[in-house]
Amino acid sequence: MKNIFKEVVGGFYTLTVGMGITLREFFRKPVTVHYPRESLKMPERYRSHLIFTSNDDGSSKCIACNLCVKACPTDCIIVDGEKKEGEKKKSVTKYDLDFTRCSLCGACVEVCPTDAIVFSKRYNLAATDRQQFHIIDLCRDLEERNKKKAQ
Amino acid sequence: MELHPVQSTGPQETFVLNLGPQHPATHGVLRVKLTMDGEFINDAVIVAGYVHREHEKMGENRPWDQFLPNTGRIDYLSAMMYTHAYVGAIERACGIEVPPRAEYVRVITSELNRIASHLVWWGAYLLDLGGMTPLLYAFDDREKILDLLEALTGARLTYCYYRVGGLAEDLDDGFVEGTREFVKEFRPRLKMFRRLVSENIIFRKRVEGIGIIDAEMCRKYGATGPMIRGAGIPNDVRRAEPYSVYPELDFEIPVDPAADSMARYKVRMEEMEQSLRIIEQCLDRLPEGPVMAKVPRVLKPPEGDYCYATEAARGRFEVRIVSTGKPVAHRVRLRTPCFGNLSLFEEAARGMMLADGIAMMGSLDLVIPDIDR
Ligand code: SF4
Ligand code: SF4
């Protein structure tokens, strides 16, 4: 009898302790960020899909050496390039990334001899059509960015 | 002797109940076929394999270092320790000496990862038992760890941060201070968790003395990690087969002989405390220097059979690689802890009430992709 009494009172006390903690938390500032209205800054090393870096004149640094293609574990890069007349190195004409298969491992970025590719910080990636992620055209992306900059 | 049939006292009827494949309490796509006698579990059959992705096969058809992103996706909650085992196996095979700074950083990030993993378990377990609030508190703290690791590695779950021979990148500027601050803030939070939940009478009534899994059963099914430590056996790879810099560090292996759900709960809570201690010591001793050893461009481990085990958040994770001296593995075997931990569910759940069975299953801390891999 005494034990039951002790258990009921002791048990009830533990519940009030819990209630006290939640009550105190209730008055703390919220820890969440209200996303569409405010958003966090992505850290320097954040990994989203690849983008090109560019030379000062806005062209890509990529020399179409295919090292990144070979390093990629999931074969999600297709690179094509051509040798323009009067230039020593090849220049890139096509760089397609299949983002549905990319595991964001970083092998391609590490292996690139000219630092032509980096991870972007675009995290708002959403589309109603899966096709949009099958081919992310890095060359076109660079052009668009250049155009925007020029404006 | 003549056998008499047992007299039935009422209608003897059993029915089959499917727990899963889509059930919140299984935390993934796992199906358990329960044969129920009223509220009691007569028999449980586990049907796994819904998320089988052939990780082992993938390891055998690509160059050694290209398997690294996969290692973070086996048990997505303790990606660091899994990558550690795989790179460790290759380093052992090739005889690569990892710089001390890299080893210390590996231990710090692994332990942070362990805390994050245990926090998810803590929140989700209490959610299984009907408490919503703890999950939110746990994720508040986990968020801080994930922010630290995100700034360091660029990803929040599938880090792919270790490389054969070291690390992908050195620490970023804010990491050491950020981690110190986290350790300082997290200690009182742990105490608060204890007062909020561990002593709560409703919680205690649901886990104390329930779901007994003794050492014998753990041995029979190969259950490791907090399962076997919760059965009173101080088996921890970090001490039993020391790797990395763990032998130099001072920490304890929490054990609890009670073998019930509460024992496993307590072991995990205590482990977080110990992880904090490990992190503090590593931060104090963190040496300067390079984080990457000289590693040949194309890895070709000499012919042979190599193993490397790490203590992941759920138990012993072991990688066995068989090399024939080629740039591609001959065999990659992954021994994951959750498979053993789950296997004993069939035996342990027999005769339990359904709700208690769920409470026991939660205390196993299952990650389904880790079972199916
Ligand atoms: S990040 Fe990895 S998976 Fe993605 S394109 Fe680069 S190498 Fe391939
Ligand atoms: S991105 Fe770099 S590695 Fe890939 S083809 Fe271009 S230059 Fe070579």
Coordinates of C-alpha atoms and ligand atoms in Angstrom, one line a residue:
Chain A
M1 CA 0.0 0.0 0.0
K2 CA 2.7 2.4 1.0
N3 CA 4.7 1.4 -2.1
I4 CA 1.8 2.1 -4.4
F5 CA 1.4 5.5 -2.8
K6 CA 5.0 6.2 -3.2
E7 CA 4.9 5.2 -6.8
V8 CA 1.9 7.4 -7.6
V9 CA 3.3 10.5 -5.9
G10 CA 6.9 9.9 -7.2
G11 CA 5.5 9.2 -10.7
F12 CA 3.4 12.3 -10.7
Y13 CA 6.4 14.3 -9.6
T14 CA 8.4 13.1 -12.7
L15 CA 5.6 14.2 -14.9
T16 CA 5.6 17.7 -13.4
V17 CA 9.3 17.9 -13.9
G18 CA 8.8 17.2 -17.6
M19 CA 6.0 19.7 -17.8
G20 CA 8.2 22.3 -16.2
I21 CA 10.9 21.7 -18.8
T22 CA 8.5 22.0 -21.7
L23 CA 7.0 25.1 -20.2
R24 CA 10.3 26.8 -20.0
E25 CA 11.1 25.8 -23.6
F26 CA 7.8 27.4 -24.5
F27 CA 9.2 30.8 -23.8
R28 CA 12.4 30.4 -25.6
K29 CA 13.0 32.0 -28.9
P30 CA 12.1 29.7 -31.9
V31 CA 15.1 27.8 -33.3
T32 CA 13.7 27.5 -36.8
V33 CA 14.2 29.8 -39.8
H34 CA 11.0 30.9 -41.6
Y35 CA 12.1 29.7 -44.9
P36 CA 10.5 31.5 -47.8
R37 CA 10.8 34.8 -45.9
E38 CA 14.3 34.3 -44.6
S39 CA 16.9 31.7 -45.7
L40 CA 20.2 30.6 -44.5
K41 CA 23.5 31.3 -46.2
M42 CA 25.0 28.1 -47.6
P43 CA 28.4 27.3 -46.3
E44 CA 31.5 27.7 -48.6
R45 CA 31.9 24.0 -49.2
Y46 CA 28.2 23.3 -49.8
R47 CA 27.8 20.7 -52.6
S48 CA 25.0 21.1 -55.1
H49 CA 25.3 20.3 -58.8
L50 CA 28.4 21.3 -60.8
I51 CA 28.9 24.5 -62.6
F52 CA 31.7 25.9 -64.6
T53 CA 34.2 28.5 -63.4
S54 CA 35.2 31.0 -66.0
N55 CA 38.3 32.9 -67.2
D56 CA 38.3 36.6 -67.1
D57 CA 36.7 36.8 -70.6
G58 CA 33.8 34.6 -69.6
S59 CA 34.9 31.5 -71.4
S60 CA 35.2 28.1 -69.6
K61 CA 38.5 26.9 -68.3
C62 CA 37.6 23.3 -69.3
I63 CA 40.0 21.8 -71.8
A64 CA 37.8 18.7 -72.4
C65 CA 40.5 16.3 -71.1
N66 CA 37.9 13.8 -70.0
L67 CA 39.6 13.2 -66.6
C68 CA 36.4 14.0 -64.7
V69 CA 34.4 11.6 -66.9
K70 CA 36.8 8.8 -66.0
A71 CA 36.8 9.7 -62.3
C72 CA 33.1 9.7 -61.9
P73 CA 31.7 6.6 -60.2
T74 CA 28.3 6.8 -61.9
D75 CA 29.2 7.9 -65.5
C76 CA 27.0 10.9 -65.3
I77 CA 29.2 13.4 -67.3
I78 CA 29.4 13.7 -71.0
V79 CA 32.1 16.0 -72.3
D80 CA 32.9 17.0 -75.9
G81 CA 35.5 19.5 -77.1
E82 CA 37.2 20.7 -80.2
K83 CA 40.5 22.3 -81.1
K84 CA 40.1 25.7 -82.4
E85 CA 42.6 27.0 -84.9
G86 CA 45.5 29.0 -83.4
E87 CA 44.9 27.7 -79.9
K88 CA 47.1 25.3 -78.0
K89 CA 44.4 23.6 -76.0
K90 CA 41.1 22.1 -76.7
S91 CA 38.0 24.0 -75.7
V92 CA 34.8 22.5 -74.5
T93 CA 31.7 22.5 -76.7
K94 CA 29.4 20.3 -74.6
Y95 CA 29.3 19.4 -71.0
D96 CA 26.2 17.6 -69.9
L97 CA 25.7 16.4 -66.3
D98 CA 23.1 13.8 -65.5
F99 CA 22.1 15.1 -62.1
T100 CA 19.7 12.3 -61.4
R101 CA 22.7 10.0 -61.1
C102 CA 25.3 12.3 -59.5
S103 CA 26.1 11.3 -56.0
L104 CA 27.9 14.7 -55.3
C105 CA 31.0 12.8 -54.2
G106 CA 33.5 15.4 -55.5
A107 CA 35.8 13.1 -57.4
C108 CA 35.4 15.2 -60.6
V109 CA 36.2 18.5 -58.9
E110 CA 39.3 17.0 -57.2
V111 CA 40.7 15.5 -60.4
C112 CA 40.2 18.5 -62.7
P113 CA 43.6 19.9 -63.7
T114 CA 42.3 23.4 -64.5
D115 CA 39.8 23.8 -61.7
A116 CA 37.1 24.3 -64.4
I117 CA 34.3 22.9 -62.4
V118 CA 33.0 23.6 -58.9
F119 CA 30.0 22.8 -56.8
S120 CA 27.3 25.4 -56.9
K121 CA 25.2 26.5 -54.0
R122 CA 21.9 26.1 -55.6
Y123 CA 19.7 24.3 -53.2
N124 CA 16.3 25.4 -54.5
L125 CA 16.2 22.7 -57.1
A126 CA 12.7 21.7 -57.9
A127 CA 10.9 20.8 -61.1
T128 CA 7.7 19.1 -62.1
D129 CA 9.6 17.2 -64.8
R130 CA 12.3 14.8 -64.2
Q131 CA 13.9 15.5 -67.6
Q132 CA 15.2 18.8 -66.3
F133 CA 17.7 17.0 -64.2
H134 CA 18.7 14.4 -66.7
I135 CA 20.7 16.9 -68.6
I136 CA 22.1 19.9 -66.9
D137 CA 24.0 21.8 -69.6
L138 CA 26.9 23.5 -68.0
C139 CA 27.9 25.4 -71.1
R140 CA 24.5 26.9 -71.4
D141 CA 24.4 27.7 -67.8
L142 CA 27.7 29.6 -68.1
E143 CA 26.4 31.5 -71.1
E144 CA 23.3 32.5 -69.2
R145 CA 25.3 33.7 -66.2
N146 CA 27.5 35.7 -68.5
K147 CA 24.5 37.3 -70.1
K148 CA 23.1 38.2 -66.7
K149 CA 26.3 39.7 -65.7
A150 CA 26.6 41.8 -68.8
Q151 CA 23.1 43.3 -68.3
Chain B
M1 CA 1.6 -43.1 -22.9
E2 CA -1.5 -41.7 -24.4
L3 CA -1.5 -38.1 -25.5
H4 CA -4.4 -36.0 -24.7
P5 CA -5.1 -32.9 -26.7
V6 CA -4.8 -29.7 -24.8
Q7 CA -8.2 -28.5 -23.8
S8 CA -8.9 -25.2 -25.3
T9 CA -10.6 -22.7 -23.1
G10 CA -11.9 -20.5 -25.8
P11 CA -11.8 -20.0 -29.6
Q12 CA -8.2 -20.5 -30.6
E13 CA -7.8 -18.2 -33.5
T14 CA -4.7 -16.5 -34.8
F15 CA -4.5 -14.0 -37.5
V16 CA -1.7 -12.5 -39.6
L17 CA -0.8 -8.9 -39.2
N18 CA 1.5 -7.0 -41.4
L19 CA 3.8 -4.6 -39.8
G20 CA 5.1 -2.6 -42.7
P21 CA 6.4 -2.4 -45.4
Q22 CA 5.1 1.1 -44.9
H23 CA 4.8 1.6 -41.2
P24 CA 6.1 4.5 -39.2
A25 CA 7.5 2.3 -36.4
T26 CA 9.8 0.4 -38.7
H27 CA 11.5 3.6 -39.8
G28 CA 11.8 2.5 -43.4
V29 CA 10.6 -0.2 -45.7
L30 CA 10.8 -3.3 -43.5
R31 CA 8.0 -5.8 -43.3
V32 CA 7.3 -8.0 -40.3
K33 CA 4.7 -10.7 -40.7
L34 CA 3.2 -11.2 -37.3
T35 CA 1.0 -14.1 -36.3
M36 CA -1.2 -12.7 -33.6
D37 CA -3.1 -14.3 -30.9
G38 CA -5.3 -11.5 -29.8
E39 CA -2.8 -8.8 -28.6
F40 CA 0.0 -11.3 -28.2
I41 CA 2.6 -12.0 -30.8
N42 CA 2.7 -15.8 -31.5
D43 CA 5.3 -15.6 -34.3
A44 CA 7.2 -13.0 -36.2
V45 CA 8.7 -13.4 -39.6
I46 CA 11.0 -10.7 -41.0
V47 CA 10.7 -9.9 -44.7
A48 CA 13.7 -7.7 -45.6
G49 CA 15.1 -6.8 -48.9
Y50 CA 12.8 -4.0 -50.1
V51 CA 15.7 -1.5 -50.4
H52 CA 18.4 -3.9 -51.5
R53 CA 20.8 -1.9 -53.7
E54 CA 23.7 -4.4 -54.3
H55 CA 26.3 -2.3 -52.6
E56 CA 28.7 -5.2 -52.4
K57 CA 28.4 -5.9 -56.1
M58 CA 28.9 -2.2 -56.8
G59 CA 32.1 -2.4 -54.9
E60 CA 33.3 -5.1 -57.1
N61 CA 32.8 -3.4 -60.5
R62 CA 34.5 -0.1 -60.1
P63 CA 37.9 1.2 -59.0
W64 CA 38.6 1.1 -55.3
D65 CA 38.2 4.8 -54.6
Q66 CA 35.0 5.2 -56.6
F67 CA 33.1 3.1 -54.0
L68 CA 33.5 5.8 -51.4
P69 CA 30.2 7.6 -52.1
N70 CA 28.4 4.3 -51.5
T71 CA 29.8 3.8 -48.1
G72 CA 27.9 6.9 -46.8
R73 CA 24.7 5.5 -48.1
I74 CA 24.6 2.1 -46.3
D75 CA 23.7 3.5 -42.9
Y76 CA 23.0 7.1 -43.8
L77 CA 22.9 8.1 -40.1
S78 CA 26.5 7.1 -39.3
A79 CA 28.1 7.7 -42.7
M80 CA 31.5 8.7 -41.2
M81 CA 32.2 5.4 -39.5
Y82 CA 31.2 3.4 -42.5
T83 CA 33.6 5.4 -44.8
H84 CA 36.2 5.0 -42.1
A85 CA 36.0 1.2 -42.2
Y86 CA 36.3 1.1 -46.0
V87 CA 39.2 3.5 -46.3
G88 CA 40.8 1.8 -43.3
A89 CA 40.7 -1.6 -45.1
I90 CA 42.4 -0.2 -48.2
E91 CA 45.0 1.6 -46.1
R92 CA 45.7 -1.6 -44.2
A93 CA 46.0 -3.4 -47.5
C94 CA 48.3 -0.9 -49.2
G95 CA 50.3 -0.1 -46.0
I96 CA 49.4 3.6 -46.2
E97 CA 50.4 5.6 -43.2
V98 CA 47.7 8.2 -42.4
P99 CA 48.9 11.5 -41.0
P100 CA 48.0 11.9 -37.3
R101 CA 46.0 15.1 -37.9
A102 CA 43.8 13.2 -40.3
E103 CA 43.2 10.5 -37.8
Y104 CA 42.2 12.9 -35.1
V105 CA 39.8 14.7 -37.4
R106 CA 38.4 11.3 -38.3
V107 CA 37.7 10.5 -34.7
I108 CA 36.2 13.9 -34.0
T109 CA 33.8 13.8 -37.0
S110 CA 33.0 10.1 -36.3
E111 CA 32.0 10.9 -32.7
L112 CA 30.0 13.9 -33.7
N113 CA 28.3 11.6 -36.2
R114 CA 27.6 9.1 -33.4
I115 CA 25.9 11.8 -31.3
A116 CA 23.8 12.9 -34.2
S117 CA 22.8 9.3 -34.9
H118 CA 21.9 8.6 -31.3
L119 CA 19.9 11.8 -31.2
V120 CA 17.8 10.7 -34.1
W121 CA 17.3 7.4 -32.4
W122 CA 16.3 9.1 -29.2
G123 CA 13.8 11.3 -30.8
A124 CA 12.3 8.6 -33.1
Y125 CA 12.2 6.1 -30.3
L126 CA 10.2 8.3 -28.1
L127 CA 8.0 9.2 -31.0
D128 CA 7.3 5.5 -31.4
L129 CA 6.3 5.4 -27.7
G130 CA 4.0 8.4 -28.2
G131 CA 6.0 11.4 -27.2
M132 CA 6.3 14.1 -29.8
T133 CA 8.2 16.7 -27.9
P134 CA 11.6 15.0 -27.5
L135 CA 12.0 14.6 -31.2
L136 CA 11.9 18.3 -31.7
Y137 CA 14.4 18.9 -28.9
A138 CA 16.7 16.2 -30.3
F139 CA 16.6 17.7 -33.8
D140 CA 17.4 21.1 -32.4
D141 CA 20.8 19.7 -31.2
R142 CA 21.3 17.5 -34.1
E143 CA 20.9 20.5 -36.4
K144 CA 23.9 22.1 -34.8
I145 CA 26.0 19.0 -35.5
L146 CA 24.8 18.8 -39.0
D147 CA 25.6 22.5 -39.5
L148 CA 29.2 21.9 -38.3
L149 CA 29.6 18.9 -40.5
E150 CA 28.0 20.7 -43.5
A151 CA 30.4 23.6 -43.2
L152 CA 33.2 21.1 -43.0
T153 CA 32.3 18.6 -45.7
G154 CA 29.6 20.2 -47.8
A155 CA 26.9 17.7 -47.1
R156 CA 24.6 17.0 -44.3
L157 CA 24.3 13.2 -44.3
T158 CA 26.3 11.5 -47.0
Y159 CA 29.5 13.2 -46.3
C160 CA 32.1 11.2 -48.3
Y161 CA 34.7 13.2 -46.5
Y162 CA 37.4 10.6 -45.9
R163 CA 39.8 9.6 -48.6
V164 CA 42.1 6.7 -48.9
G165 CA 45.2 8.1 -47.1
G166 CA 43.5 11.0 -45.3
L167 CA 40.8 13.5 -45.7
A168 CA 39.3 15.4 -48.7
E169 CA 40.0 18.7 -47.1
D170 CA 41.5 20.2 -43.9
L171 CA 39.3 21.6 -41.2
D172 CA 37.5 24.8 -42.0
D173 CA 38.0 27.9 -39.9
G174 CA 35.1 27.7 -37.6
F175 CA 35.1 24.0 -36.9
V176 CA 37.2 23.8 -33.8
E177 CA 35.5 26.7 -32.0
G178 CA 32.1 25.6 -33.2
T179 CA 32.7 22.1 -31.9
R180 CA 34.0 23.3 -28.6
E181 CA 30.9 25.4 -28.2
F182 CA 28.6 22.6 -29.1
V183 CA 30.2 20.3 -26.5
K184 CA 29.7 23.0 -23.9
E185 CA 26.1 23.6 -24.8
F186 CA 25.2 19.9 -25.2
R187 CA 26.2 18.7 -21.7
P188 CA 23.4 20.6 -20.0
R189 CA 21.0 19.6 -22.8
L190 CA 21.8 15.9 -22.1
K191 CA 21.0 16.5 -18.5
M192 CA 17.8 18.1 -19.5
F193 CA 17.0 15.1 -21.7
R194 CA 17.5 12.8 -18.8
R195 CA 15.2 14.8 -16.5
L196 CA 12.6 15.1 -19.3
V197 CA 12.5 11.5 -20.4
S198 CA 14.7 9.0 -18.6
E199 CA 12.9 9.5 -15.2
N200 CA 9.5 10.0 -16.7
I201 CA 7.2 7.4 -15.1
I202 CA 5.2 6.7 -18.3
F203 CA 8.3 6.0 -20.2
R204 CA 9.8 3.9 -17.5
K205 CA 6.7 1.7 -17.3
R206 CA 6.9 1.0 -21.0
V207 CA 10.6 0.0 -21.2
E208 CA 11.7 -1.3 -17.8
G209 CA 11.8 -5.1 -17.7
I210 CA 10.4 -5.2 -21.2
G211 CA 12.1 -6.7 -24.3
I212 CA 14.7 -8.8 -22.5
I213 CA 17.6 -9.6 -24.9
D214 CA 20.3 -11.3 -22.9
A215 CA 23.9 -11.8 -23.8
E216 CA 23.3 -15.4 -24.9
M217 CA 20.8 -14.2 -27.5
C218 CA 23.1 -11.5 -28.7
R219 CA 25.9 -14.0 -29.2
K220 CA 23.6 -16.3 -31.1
Y221 CA 22.5 -13.7 -33.6
G222 CA 25.6 -11.6 -33.7
A223 CA 24.1 -8.5 -32.2
T224 CA 26.6 -5.9 -31.4
G225 CA 26.9 -2.3 -30.3
P226 CA 24.5 -0.9 -27.7
M227 CA 22.6 -4.2 -27.9
I228 CA 25.3 -6.3 -26.4
R229 CA 26.5 -3.6 -24.1
G230 CA 22.9 -3.3 -22.9
A231 CA 23.2 -7.0 -22.0
G232 CA 26.2 -6.4 -19.8
I233 CA 29.0 -7.3 -22.1
P234 CA 31.5 -4.5 -22.6
N235 CA 32.1 -5.3 -26.2
D236 CA 33.2 -2.3 -28.2
V237 CA 35.4 -2.4 -31.3
R238 CA 37.1 0.9 -30.2
R239 CA 38.5 -1.0 -27.2
A240 CA 38.4 -4.7 -28.3
E241 CA 40.2 -4.1 -31.6
P242 CA 41.5 -0.6 -31.3
Y243 CA 41.8 1.4 -34.5
S244 CA 42.8 4.9 -35.4
V245 CA 43.8 6.9 -32.4
Y246 CA 41.3 5.4 -29.9
P247 CA 43.9 3.6 -27.9
E248 CA 45.4 7.0 -26.9
L249 CA 42.1 8.4 -25.7
D250 CA 40.5 8.0 -22.3
F251 CA 36.9 7.0 -22.3
E252 CA 34.7 4.4 -20.9
I253 CA 32.5 1.7 -22.4
P254 CA 29.1 2.1 -20.8
V255 CA 27.4 -1.2 -20.0
D256 CA 24.2 -2.1 -18.3
P257 CA 23.4 -5.7 -17.2
A258 CA 19.7 -5.3 -17.1
A259 CA 19.3 -6.4 -20.8
D260 CA 15.9 -4.7 -21.2
S261 CA 14.9 -1.8 -23.4
M262 CA 15.8 0.6 -20.6
A263 CA 19.3 -0.8 -20.5
R264 CA 19.9 -0.2 -24.2
Y265 CA 18.4 3.3 -23.8
K266 CA 20.7 4.1 -20.9
V267 CA 23.8 2.8 -22.7
R268 CA 23.1 5.0 -25.7
M269 CA 22.5 8.1 -23.5
E270 CA 25.8 7.4 -21.7
E271 CA 27.6 6.9 -25.0
M272 CA 26.8 10.4 -26.0
E273 CA 28.4 11.7 -22.9
Q274 CA 31.5 9.6 -23.6
S275 CA 31.6 10.8 -27.2
L276 CA 31.7 14.4 -25.9
R277 CA 34.7 13.4 -23.8
I278 CA 36.4 11.9 -26.8
I279 CA 35.8 15.0 -28.9
E280 CA 37.2 17.3 -26.2
Q281 CA 40.4 15.2 -25.8
C282 CA 40.9 15.1 -29.6
L283 CA 40.4 18.9 -29.9
D284 CA 43.0 19.4 -27.2
R285 CA 45.5 17.2 -28.8
L286 CA 44.8 18.0 -32.5
P287 CA 48.2 18.1 -34.1
E288 CA 49.2 20.3 -37.0
G289 CA 50.3 18.9 -40.3
P290 CA 49.1 17.5 -43.5
V291 CA 45.8 15.7 -43.8
M292 CA 46.6 13.5 -46.8
A293 CA 49.3 10.9 -47.2
K294 CA 51.1 10.2 -50.5
V295 CA 48.7 7.8 -52.3
P296 CA 49.2 6.4 -55.8
R297 CA 46.8 7.7 -58.4
V298 CA 45.5 4.2 -59.2
L299 CA 45.1 2.1 -56.1
K300 CA 46.2 -1.5 -56.5
P301 CA 46.2 -3.2 -53.1
P302 CA 48.5 -6.2 -53.1
E303 CA 46.9 -9.6 -53.4
G304 CA 45.3 -10.7 -50.2
D305 CA 42.4 -10.7 -47.9
Y306 CA 41.9 -7.7 -45.5
C307 CA 39.5 -6.7 -42.8
Y308 CA 38.8 -3.5 -41.0
A309 CA 36.1 -3.0 -38.3
T310 CA 34.8 0.2 -36.8
E311 CA 32.3 0.8 -34.1
A312 CA 29.4 2.5 -35.8
A313 CA 26.5 4.0 -33.9
R314 CA 24.6 0.7 -34.1
G315 CA 27.5 -1.7 -33.6
R316 CA 30.3 -3.4 -35.3
F317 CA 30.7 -2.5 -39.0
E318 CA 33.3 -4.5 -40.8
V319 CA 34.6 -4.4 -44.3
R320 CA 36.4 -7.3 -45.8
I321 CA 38.1 -6.8 -49.1
V322 CA 39.7 -9.4 -51.3
S323 CA 42.2 -8.0 -53.7
T324 CA 43.8 -9.8 -56.7
G325 CA 46.2 -6.9 -57.2
K326 CA 43.9 -5.3 -59.8
P327 CA 42.5 -1.8 -59.8
V328 CA 39.1 -3.3 -59.1
A329 CA 38.1 -5.3 -56.1
H330 CA 37.6 -9.0 -56.3
R331 CA 35.3 -9.1 -53.3
V332 CA 33.9 -6.4 -51.0
R333 CA 32.0 -7.8 -48.0
L334 CA 30.1 -5.5 -45.7
R335 CA 29.2 -6.8 -42.3
T336 CA 26.5 -4.4 -41.1
P337 CA 25.3 -4.3 -37.4
C338 CA 21.6 -3.8 -38.0
F339 CA 21.2 -7.2 -39.7
G340 CA 22.3 -9.1 -36.6
N341 CA 20.4 -6.7 -34.4
L342 CA 17.2 -7.3 -36.3
S343 CA 17.6 -11.1 -36.7
L344 CA 16.9 -11.7 -33.0
F345 CA 13.6 -9.9 -33.2
E346 CA 11.8 -13.1 -34.3
E347 CA 12.9 -14.9 -31.1
A348 CA 12.7 -12.0 -28.7
A349 CA 9.2 -10.9 -29.8
R350 CA 7.5 -14.2 -29.3
G351 CA 4.9 -14.0 -26.6
M352 CA 5.1 -10.2 -26.3
M353 CA 2.2 -7.8 -26.5
L354 CA 2.2 -6.0 -29.8
A355 CA 2.8 -2.5 -28.2
D356 CA 5.7 -3.9 -26.3
G357 CA 7.1 -5.5 -29.4
I358 CA 7.1 -2.1 -31.0
A359 CA 8.8 -0.6 -28.0
M360 CA 11.4 -3.3 -28.2
M361 CA 11.9 -2.9 -31.9
G362 CA 12.5 0.8 -31.4
S363 CA 15.3 0.0 -28.9
L364 CA 17.1 -2.0 -31.6
D365 CA 17.7 1.3 -33.4
L366 CA 17.2 -0.1 -36.9
V367 CA 18.2 1.6 -40.1
I368 CA 16.7 -0.4 -42.9
P369 CA 19.1 0.4 -45.8
D370 CA 21.8 -0.9 -43.4
I371 CA 20.0 -4.3 -43.2
D372 CA 19.4 -4.6 -46.9
R373 CA 22.5 -2.8 -48.2
Ligands
SF4_1 S1 30.2 14.7 -58.0 FE1 30.8 12.5 -58.2 S2 29.0 11.6 -59.1 FE2 28.7 13.8 -59.4 S3 29.5 14.2 -61.4 FE3 31.2 14.5 -60.0 S4 32.3 12.6 -59.9 FE4 30.3 12.2 -60.9
SF4_2 S1 36.0 19.8 -66.3 FE1 38.2 19.6 -65.8 S2 38.5 17.4 -65.8 FE2 36.6 17.6 -66.8 S3 37.0 17.7 -69.0 FE3 37.1 19.8 -68.3 S4 39.2 20.2 -67.7 FE4 39.0 18.0 -67.9

